[in-house]
Coordinates of C-alpha atoms in Angstrom, one line a residue:
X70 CA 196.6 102.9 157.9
X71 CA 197.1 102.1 154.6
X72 CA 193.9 100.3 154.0
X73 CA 192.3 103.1 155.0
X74 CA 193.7 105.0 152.8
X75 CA 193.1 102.9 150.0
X76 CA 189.8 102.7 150.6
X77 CA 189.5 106.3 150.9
X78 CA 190.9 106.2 148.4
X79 CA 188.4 104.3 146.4
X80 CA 185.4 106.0 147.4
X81 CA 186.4 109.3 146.2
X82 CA 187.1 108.0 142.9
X83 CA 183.6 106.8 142.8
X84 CA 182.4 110.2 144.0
X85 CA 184.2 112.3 141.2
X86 CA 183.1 109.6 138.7
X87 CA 179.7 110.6 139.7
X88 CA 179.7 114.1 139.5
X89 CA 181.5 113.6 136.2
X90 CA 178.4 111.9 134.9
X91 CA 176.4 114.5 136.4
X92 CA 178.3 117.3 134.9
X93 CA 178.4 115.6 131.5
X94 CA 173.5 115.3 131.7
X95 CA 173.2 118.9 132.3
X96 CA 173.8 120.6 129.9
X97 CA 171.4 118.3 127.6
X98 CA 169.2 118.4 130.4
X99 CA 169.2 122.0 130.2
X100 CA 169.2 121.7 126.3
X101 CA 165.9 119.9 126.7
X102 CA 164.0 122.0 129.2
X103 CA 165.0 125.9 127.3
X104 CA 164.2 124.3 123.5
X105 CA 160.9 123.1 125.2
X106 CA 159.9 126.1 127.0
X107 CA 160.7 128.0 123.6
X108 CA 158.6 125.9 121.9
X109 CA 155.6 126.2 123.9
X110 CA 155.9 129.6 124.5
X111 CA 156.1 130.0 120.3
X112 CA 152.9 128.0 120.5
X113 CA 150.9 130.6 123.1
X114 CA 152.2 133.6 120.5
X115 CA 151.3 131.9 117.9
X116 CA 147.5 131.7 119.6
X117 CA 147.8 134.9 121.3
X118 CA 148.5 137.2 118.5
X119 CA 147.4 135.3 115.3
X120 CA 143.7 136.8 114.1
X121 CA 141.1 134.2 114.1
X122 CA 139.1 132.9 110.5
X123 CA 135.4 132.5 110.8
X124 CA 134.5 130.2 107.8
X125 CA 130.5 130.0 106.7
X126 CA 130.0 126.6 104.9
X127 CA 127.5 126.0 102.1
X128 CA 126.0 123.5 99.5
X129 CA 124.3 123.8 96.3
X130 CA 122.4 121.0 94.5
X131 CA 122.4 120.3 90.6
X132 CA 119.3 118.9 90.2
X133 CA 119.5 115.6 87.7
X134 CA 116.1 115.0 86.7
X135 CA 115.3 115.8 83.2
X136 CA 111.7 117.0 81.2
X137 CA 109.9 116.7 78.5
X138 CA 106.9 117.8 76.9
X139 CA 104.3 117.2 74.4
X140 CA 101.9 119.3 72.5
X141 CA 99.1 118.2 70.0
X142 CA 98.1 120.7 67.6
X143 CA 94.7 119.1 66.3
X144 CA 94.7 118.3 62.5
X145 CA 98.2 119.4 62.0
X146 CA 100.4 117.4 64.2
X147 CA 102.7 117.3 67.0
X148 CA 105.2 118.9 68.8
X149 CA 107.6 117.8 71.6
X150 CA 110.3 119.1 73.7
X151 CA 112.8 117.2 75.9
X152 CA 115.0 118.5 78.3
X153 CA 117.5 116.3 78.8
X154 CA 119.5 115.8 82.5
X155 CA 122.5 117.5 82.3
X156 CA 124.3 114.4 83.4
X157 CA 123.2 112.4 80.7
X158 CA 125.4 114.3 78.0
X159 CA 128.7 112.3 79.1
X160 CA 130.4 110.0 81.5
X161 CA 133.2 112.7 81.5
X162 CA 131.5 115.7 81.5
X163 CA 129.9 117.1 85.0
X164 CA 128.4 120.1 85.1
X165 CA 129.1 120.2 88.5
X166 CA 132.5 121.3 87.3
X167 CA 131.4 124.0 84.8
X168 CA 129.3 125.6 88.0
X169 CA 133.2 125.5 90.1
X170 CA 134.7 126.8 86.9
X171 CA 131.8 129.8 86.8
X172 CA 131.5 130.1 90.5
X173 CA 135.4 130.9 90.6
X174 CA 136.0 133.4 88.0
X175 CA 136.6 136.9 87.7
X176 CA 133.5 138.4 87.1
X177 CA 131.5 136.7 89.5
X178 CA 134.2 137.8 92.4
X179 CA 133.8 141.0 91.3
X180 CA 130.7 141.6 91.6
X181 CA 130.0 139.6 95.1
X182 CA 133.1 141.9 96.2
X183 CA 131.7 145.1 94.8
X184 CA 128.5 144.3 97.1
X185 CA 130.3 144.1 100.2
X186 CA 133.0 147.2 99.3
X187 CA 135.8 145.5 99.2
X188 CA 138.9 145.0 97.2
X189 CA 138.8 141.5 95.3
X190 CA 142.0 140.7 97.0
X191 CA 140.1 141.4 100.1
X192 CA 137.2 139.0 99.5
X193 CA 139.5 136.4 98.3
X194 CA 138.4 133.0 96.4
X195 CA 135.8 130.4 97.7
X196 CA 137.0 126.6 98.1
X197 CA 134.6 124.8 96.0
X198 CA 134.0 121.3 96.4
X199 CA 132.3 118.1 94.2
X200 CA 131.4 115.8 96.4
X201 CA 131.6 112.4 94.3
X202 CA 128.6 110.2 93.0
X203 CA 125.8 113.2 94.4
X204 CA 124.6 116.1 92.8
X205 CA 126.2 118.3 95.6
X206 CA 129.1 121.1 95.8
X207 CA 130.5 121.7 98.8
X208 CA 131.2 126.2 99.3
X209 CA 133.3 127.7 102.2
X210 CA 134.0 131.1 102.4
X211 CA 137.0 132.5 105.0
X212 CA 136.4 135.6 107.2
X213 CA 137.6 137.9 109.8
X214 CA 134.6 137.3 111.7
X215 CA 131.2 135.1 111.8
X216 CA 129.3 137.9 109.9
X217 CA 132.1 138.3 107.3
X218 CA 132.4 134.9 106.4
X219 CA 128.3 134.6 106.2
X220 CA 128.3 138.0 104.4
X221 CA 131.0 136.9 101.7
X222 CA 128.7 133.4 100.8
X223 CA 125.8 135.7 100.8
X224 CA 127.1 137.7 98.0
X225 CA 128.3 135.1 96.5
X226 CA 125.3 133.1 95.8
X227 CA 123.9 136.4 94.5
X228 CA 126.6 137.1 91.6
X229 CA 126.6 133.8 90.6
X230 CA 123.0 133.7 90.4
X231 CA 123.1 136.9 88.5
X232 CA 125.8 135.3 86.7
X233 CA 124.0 132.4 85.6
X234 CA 120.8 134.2 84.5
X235 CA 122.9 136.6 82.5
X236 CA 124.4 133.7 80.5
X237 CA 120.7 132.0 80.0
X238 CA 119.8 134.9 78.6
X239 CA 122.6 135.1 75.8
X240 CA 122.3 131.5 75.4
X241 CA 118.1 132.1 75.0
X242 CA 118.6 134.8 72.9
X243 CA 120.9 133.0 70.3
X244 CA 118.8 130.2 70.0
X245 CA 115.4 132.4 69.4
X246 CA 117.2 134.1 66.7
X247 CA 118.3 130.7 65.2
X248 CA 114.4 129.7 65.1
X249 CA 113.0 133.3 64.4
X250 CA 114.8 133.1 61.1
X251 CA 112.9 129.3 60.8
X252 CA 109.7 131.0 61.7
X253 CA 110.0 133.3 59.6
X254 CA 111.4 131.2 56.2
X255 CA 107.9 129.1 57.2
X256 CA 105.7 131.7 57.8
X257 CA 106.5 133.4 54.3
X258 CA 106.1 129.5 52.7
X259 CA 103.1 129.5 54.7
X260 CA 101.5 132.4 53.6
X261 CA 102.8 131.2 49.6
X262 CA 100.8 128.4 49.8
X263 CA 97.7 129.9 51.0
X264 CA 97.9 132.3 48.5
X265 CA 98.3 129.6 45.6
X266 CA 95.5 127.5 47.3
X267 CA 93.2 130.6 47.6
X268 CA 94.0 131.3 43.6
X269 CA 93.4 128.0 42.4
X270 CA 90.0 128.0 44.3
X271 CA 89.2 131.1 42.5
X272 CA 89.8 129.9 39.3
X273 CA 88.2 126.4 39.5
X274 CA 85.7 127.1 41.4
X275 CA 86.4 124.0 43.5
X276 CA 86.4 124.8 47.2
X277 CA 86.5 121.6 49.0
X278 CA 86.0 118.0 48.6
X279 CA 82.6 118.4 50.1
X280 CA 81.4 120.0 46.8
X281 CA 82.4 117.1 44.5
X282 CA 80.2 114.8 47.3
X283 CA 77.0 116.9 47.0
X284 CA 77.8 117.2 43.3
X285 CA 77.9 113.6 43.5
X286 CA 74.8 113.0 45.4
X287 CA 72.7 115.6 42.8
X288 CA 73.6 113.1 40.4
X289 CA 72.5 110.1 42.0
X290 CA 69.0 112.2 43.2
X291 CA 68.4 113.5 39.6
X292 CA 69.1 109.9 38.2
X293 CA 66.7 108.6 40.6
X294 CA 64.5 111.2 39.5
X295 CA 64.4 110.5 35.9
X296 CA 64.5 106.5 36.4
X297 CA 60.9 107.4 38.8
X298 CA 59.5 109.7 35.1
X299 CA 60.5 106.9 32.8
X300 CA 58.4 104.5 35.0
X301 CA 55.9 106.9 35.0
X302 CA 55.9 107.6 31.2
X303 CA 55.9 103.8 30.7
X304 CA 52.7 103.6 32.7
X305 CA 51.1 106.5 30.2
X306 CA 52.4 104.5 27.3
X307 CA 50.4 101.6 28.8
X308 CA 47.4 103.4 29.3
X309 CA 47.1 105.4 26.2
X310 CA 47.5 102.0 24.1
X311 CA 45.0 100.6 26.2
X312 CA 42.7 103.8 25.7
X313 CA 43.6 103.1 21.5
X314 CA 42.5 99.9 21.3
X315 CA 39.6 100.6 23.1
X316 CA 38.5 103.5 20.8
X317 CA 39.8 101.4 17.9
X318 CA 42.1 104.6 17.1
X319 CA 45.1 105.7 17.7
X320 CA 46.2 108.1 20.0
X321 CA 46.9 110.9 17.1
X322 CA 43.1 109.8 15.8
X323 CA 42.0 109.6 19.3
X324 CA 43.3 113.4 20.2
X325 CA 42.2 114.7 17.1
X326 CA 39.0 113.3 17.3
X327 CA 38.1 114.9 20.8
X328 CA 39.4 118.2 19.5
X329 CA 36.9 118.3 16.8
X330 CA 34.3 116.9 19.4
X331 CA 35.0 119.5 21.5
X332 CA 34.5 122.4 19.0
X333 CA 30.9 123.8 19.0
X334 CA 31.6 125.2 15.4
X335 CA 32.9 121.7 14.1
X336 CA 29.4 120.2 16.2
X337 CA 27.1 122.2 14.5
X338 CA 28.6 121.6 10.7
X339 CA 28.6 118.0 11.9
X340 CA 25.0 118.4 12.8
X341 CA 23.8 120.2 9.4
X342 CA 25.5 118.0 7.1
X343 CA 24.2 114.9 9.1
X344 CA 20.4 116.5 9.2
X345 CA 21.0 117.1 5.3
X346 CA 22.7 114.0 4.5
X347 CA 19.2 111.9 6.4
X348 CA 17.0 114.1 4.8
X349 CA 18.3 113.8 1.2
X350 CA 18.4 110.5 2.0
X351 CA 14.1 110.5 2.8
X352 CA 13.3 112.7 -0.2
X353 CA 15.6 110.6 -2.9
X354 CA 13.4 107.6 -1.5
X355 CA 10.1 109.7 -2.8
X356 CA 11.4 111.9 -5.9
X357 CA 13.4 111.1 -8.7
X358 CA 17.1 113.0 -8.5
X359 CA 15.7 115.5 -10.6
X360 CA 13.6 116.7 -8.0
X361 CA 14.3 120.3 -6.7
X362 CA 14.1 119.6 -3.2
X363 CA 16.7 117.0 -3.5
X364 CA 18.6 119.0 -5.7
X365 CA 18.3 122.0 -2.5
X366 CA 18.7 119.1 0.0
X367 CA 22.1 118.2 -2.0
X368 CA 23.4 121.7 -2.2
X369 CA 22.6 122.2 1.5
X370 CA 24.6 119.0 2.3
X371 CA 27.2 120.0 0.2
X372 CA 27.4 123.1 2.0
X373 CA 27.0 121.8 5.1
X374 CA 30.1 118.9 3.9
X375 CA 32.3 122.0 2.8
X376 CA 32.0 124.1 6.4
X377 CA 32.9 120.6 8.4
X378 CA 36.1 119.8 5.9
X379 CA 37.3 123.6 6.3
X380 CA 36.7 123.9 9.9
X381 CA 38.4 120.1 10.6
X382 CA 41.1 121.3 8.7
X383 CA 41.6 124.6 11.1
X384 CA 41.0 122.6 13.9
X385 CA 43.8 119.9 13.1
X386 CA 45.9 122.3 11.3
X387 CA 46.1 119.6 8.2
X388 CA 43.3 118.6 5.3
X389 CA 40.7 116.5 6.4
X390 CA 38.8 114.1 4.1
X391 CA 34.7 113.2 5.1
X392 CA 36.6 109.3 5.0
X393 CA 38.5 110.4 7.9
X394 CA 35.8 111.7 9.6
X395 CA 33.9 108.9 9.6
X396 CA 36.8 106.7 10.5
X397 CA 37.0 108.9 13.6
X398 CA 33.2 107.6 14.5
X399 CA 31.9 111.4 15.6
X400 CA 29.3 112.3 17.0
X401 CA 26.8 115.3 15.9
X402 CA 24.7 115.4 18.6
X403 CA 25.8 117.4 21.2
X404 CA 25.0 115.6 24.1
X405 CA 27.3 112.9 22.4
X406 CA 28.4 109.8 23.7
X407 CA 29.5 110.3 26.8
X408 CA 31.5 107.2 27.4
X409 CA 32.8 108.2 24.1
X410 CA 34.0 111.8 25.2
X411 CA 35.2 110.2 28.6
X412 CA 37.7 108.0 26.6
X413 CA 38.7 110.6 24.3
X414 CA 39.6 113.3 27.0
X415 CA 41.6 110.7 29.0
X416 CA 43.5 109.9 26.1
X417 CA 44.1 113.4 25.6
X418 CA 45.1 114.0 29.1
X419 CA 46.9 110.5 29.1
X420 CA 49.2 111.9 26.2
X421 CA 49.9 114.9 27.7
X422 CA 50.6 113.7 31.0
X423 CA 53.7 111.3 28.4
X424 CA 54.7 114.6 26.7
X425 CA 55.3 116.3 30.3
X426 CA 56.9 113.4 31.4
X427 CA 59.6 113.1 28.5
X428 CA 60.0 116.8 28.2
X429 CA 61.3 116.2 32.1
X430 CA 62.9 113.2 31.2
X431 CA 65.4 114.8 28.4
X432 CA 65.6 117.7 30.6
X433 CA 67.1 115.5 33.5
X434 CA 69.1 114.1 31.0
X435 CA 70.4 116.7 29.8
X436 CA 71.1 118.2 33.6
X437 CA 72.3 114.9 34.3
X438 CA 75.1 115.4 31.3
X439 CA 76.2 118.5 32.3
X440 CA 76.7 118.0 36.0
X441 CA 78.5 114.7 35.1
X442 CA 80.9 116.7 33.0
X443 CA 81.6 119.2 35.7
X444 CA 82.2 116.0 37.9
X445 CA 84.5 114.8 36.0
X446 CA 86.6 118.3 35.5
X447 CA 86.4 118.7 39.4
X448 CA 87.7 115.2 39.8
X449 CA 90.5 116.3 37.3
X450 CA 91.1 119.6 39.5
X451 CA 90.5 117.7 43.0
X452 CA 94.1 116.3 42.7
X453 CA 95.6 119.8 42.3
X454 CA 93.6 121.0 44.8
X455 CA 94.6 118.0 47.3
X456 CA 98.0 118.5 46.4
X457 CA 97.9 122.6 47.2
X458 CA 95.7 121.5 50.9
X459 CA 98.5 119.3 52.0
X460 CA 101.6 121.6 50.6
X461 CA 99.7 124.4 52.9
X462 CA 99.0 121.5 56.1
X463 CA 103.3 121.0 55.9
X464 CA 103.6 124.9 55.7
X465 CA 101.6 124.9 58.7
X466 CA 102.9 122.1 60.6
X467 CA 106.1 123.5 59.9
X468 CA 105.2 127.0 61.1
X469 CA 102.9 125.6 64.3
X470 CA 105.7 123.1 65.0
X471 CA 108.4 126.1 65.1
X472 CA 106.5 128.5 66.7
X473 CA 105.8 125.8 69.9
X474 CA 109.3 125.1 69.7
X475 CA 109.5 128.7 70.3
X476 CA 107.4 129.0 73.0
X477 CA 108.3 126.2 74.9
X478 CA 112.0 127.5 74.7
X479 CA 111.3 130.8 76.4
X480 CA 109.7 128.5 79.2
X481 CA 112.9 126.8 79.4
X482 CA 115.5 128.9 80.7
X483 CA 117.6 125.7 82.3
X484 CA 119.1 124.4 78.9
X485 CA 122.7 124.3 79.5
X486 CA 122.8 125.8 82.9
X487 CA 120.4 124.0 84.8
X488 CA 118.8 125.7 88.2
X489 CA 121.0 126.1 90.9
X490 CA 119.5 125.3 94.5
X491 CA 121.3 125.8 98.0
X492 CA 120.3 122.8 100.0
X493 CA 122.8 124.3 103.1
X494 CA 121.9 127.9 104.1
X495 CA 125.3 129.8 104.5
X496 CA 126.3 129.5 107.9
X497 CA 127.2 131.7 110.9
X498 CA 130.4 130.0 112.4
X499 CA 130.3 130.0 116.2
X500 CA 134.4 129.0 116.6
X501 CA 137.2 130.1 114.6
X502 CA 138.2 127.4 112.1
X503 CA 141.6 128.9 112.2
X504 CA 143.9 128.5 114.4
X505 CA 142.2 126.0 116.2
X506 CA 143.3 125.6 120.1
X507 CA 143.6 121.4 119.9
X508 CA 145.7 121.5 116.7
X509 CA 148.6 123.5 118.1
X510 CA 148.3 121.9 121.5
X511 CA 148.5 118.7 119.5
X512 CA 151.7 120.1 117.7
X513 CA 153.1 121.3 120.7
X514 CA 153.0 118.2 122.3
X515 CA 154.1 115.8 119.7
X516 CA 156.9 118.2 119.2
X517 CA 158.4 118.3 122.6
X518 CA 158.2 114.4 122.9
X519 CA 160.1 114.7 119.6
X520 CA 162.7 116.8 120.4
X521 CA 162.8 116.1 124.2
X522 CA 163.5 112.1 122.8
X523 CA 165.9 113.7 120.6
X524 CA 167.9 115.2 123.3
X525 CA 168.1 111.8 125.4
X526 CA 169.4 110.5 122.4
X527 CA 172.0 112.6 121.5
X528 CA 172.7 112.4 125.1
X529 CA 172.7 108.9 125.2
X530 CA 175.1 108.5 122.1
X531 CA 177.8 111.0 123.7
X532 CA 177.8 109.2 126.6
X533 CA 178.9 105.8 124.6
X534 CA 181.4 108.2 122.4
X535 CA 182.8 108.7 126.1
X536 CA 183.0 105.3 127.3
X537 CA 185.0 104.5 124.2

């Protein structure tokens, strides 16, 4: 009896021990299952009643590549223009980053906000971006809905483009006034120059350096000229010495005697004087030179001598002397010596031909002398004149370079803000991109294992507090 009631004893110690423990799990047990019901049923709230965000994603491109150009203005010089890539300024400076620092400002987000109608708070601020070692920047845009989201990057990339153009155009506008006031500080030295080279033309009468070479080459014609007339006039000399010697006269004696040949007047006194002179000379041979026939013979000759001296000496212009007449070897017939006459009138024409030829001979000369002495004034003035041409080329290299410069810089609106060009298309979104489903499953998980393993061990630790 007593055994048994020892051992009954025994088991029911066991038994209360037992529910002891059991009374001692539930209420972590319970703990565990109410914290994790709350927690999952925060999560389905939390995805039941929060309002979706639809984001559109984008991406622009800064192009890298830089260009140059090159213009040749014939005869004056060149002119070149480089547009440099706008990462090639600095290792530290991106413009990638100036276009974030643009993109996000105030003004642009006003106006992309003003084209949808809403408040800028509303429209709120992109997330921009760089994406490292590419030309790329990465734009997302947060919405209510798809459309929204799309709508907001739409407007976007319109007020920054707008943006952007606006500042080209102060930047393009600066730097044409810089080199308007350059093209206009070369034209006026432009126009200076002309105006002194235009002058000093007048006033020398030296136009180009073209005139000094045909002044040059008349010269060199004229003295070729003259050097063919001197040969010439020294072939004359030749010939009317030859023509002397064979009239045994000279060429005064020889001229003078065809001009008295050549006079009928002169011929006929000639002719009397010689008839008288031959027929004093019969009748002095048969009467003494008392005789009057020889005394009318003489008086006749005498006569005859008188009219020949007076019209020799109208003819030559000088006295003439019946010694000289014979020395000249005239003829009183007038049939004359023909070969005789023949020599006489080419010396005549011989010695006129050498007159002609040294009256052109002194006058090339003296057109020779006076063309050489404007040569050598224009050579004087050629160096003034060279030295106005290329104080005019600079003023107009200056002025041509300037206004290309000019030009090319309207064609260039990209100098500091380079194109801008969306390689992504903003995008519709198809799922929310906040909340997203896995993401709070995910959290809801992990976060029951951690607090359900919290529970067991806080459980666990009581339960060794207890055994203590």
């Amino acid at each position: 009896m007593t055994n048994w009631i020892e051992i009954s004893t025994g088991y029911s110690g066991k038994l209360g021990k037992s529910a002891a423990t059991k009374g001692r799990w539930q209420p972590y047990l319970f703990l565990g299952i109410t914290t994790n019901l709350v927690f999952w049923l925060l999560a389905f709230c939390y995805l039941q009643f929060t309002s979706p965000t639809y984001t559109s994603k984008s991406a622009i491109n800064l192009p890298g590549a830089g260009s140059n150009a090159n213009v040749n203005l014939p005869g004056i010089g060149q002119a070149s223009y480089e547009n440099s890539s706008p990462y090639s300024y600095s290792s530290t400076q991106d413009p990638r980053e100036n276009y974030k620092f643009i993109a996000g400002s105030e003004p642009v987000l006003k106006v992309a906000s003003a084209q949808l109608n809403m408040s800028l708070e509303e429209f709120g601020k992109p997330r921009i971006k760089v994406l490292d070692n590419t030309t790329i920047i990465e734009v997302q845009f947060q919405g209510k809905s798809p459309e929204e989201a799309q709508n907001k990057s739409v407007a976007f990339y319109k007020a920054l483009e707008a943006r952007l153009n606006e500042l080209r155009i102060q930047e393009a506008l600066k730097k044409d006034l810089g080199i308007q006031t350059s093209l206009n500080s070369s034209k006026r030295k432009l126009q200076t120059a002309q105006k002194r080279l235009s002058n000093y033309k007048a006033s020398s009468g030296l136009n180009s350096e073209e005139q000094i070479k045909e002044l040059t080459t008349n010269i060199e014609e004229l003295r070729r000229q003259k050097a063919e007339i001197l040969a010439q006039q020294q072939q004359a000399n030749t010939r009317l010495q030859q023509l002397s010697a064979n009239l045994k006269l000279s060429a005064q004696q020889a001229t003078q005697a065809f001009v008295l040949q050549s006079d009928q007047i002169f011929q006929h006194n000639l002719k009397d004087y010689s008839e008288a002179s031959a027929s004093l000379a019969v009748l002095e041979s048969k009467f003494l030179p008392d005789h009057p026939q020889i005394i009318a013979e003489k008086d006749k000759r005498d006569m005859a001598l008188k009219a020949l001296l007076e019209r020799g000496k109208y003819l030559l212009k000088e006295p003439v002397t019946l010694a000289f007449l014979n020395q000249l070897n005239l003829s009183s017939n007038n049939n004359g010596n023909t070969a005789q006459e023949s020599l006489f009138q080419q010396v005549v024409t011989v010695q006129a031909d050498q007159k002609g030829l040294t009256s052109q001979a002194h006058a090339l000369e003296k057109q020779i002398t006076q063309l050489e002495t404007r040569l050598k004034n224009l050579a004087q003035q050629e160096s003034n004149l060279d030295a106005l041409k290329r104080d005019m080329q600079v003023a107009e290299a200056v002025f041509s370079t300037t206004l290309t410069r000019l030009d090319i810089g309207k064609s260039n609106a990209f100098g500091s803000y380079p194109f801008m060009q969306i390689v992504n298309e903003p995008s519709l979104p198809v799922e929310p991109s906040y909340p997203k489903k896995e993401y709070v499953y995910i959290g809801a998980t992990v976060g029951s294992i951690l607090l359900t393993s919290g529970i067991f061990l806080l459980s666990l630790r009581a339960r060794h507090q207890q055994k203590e």
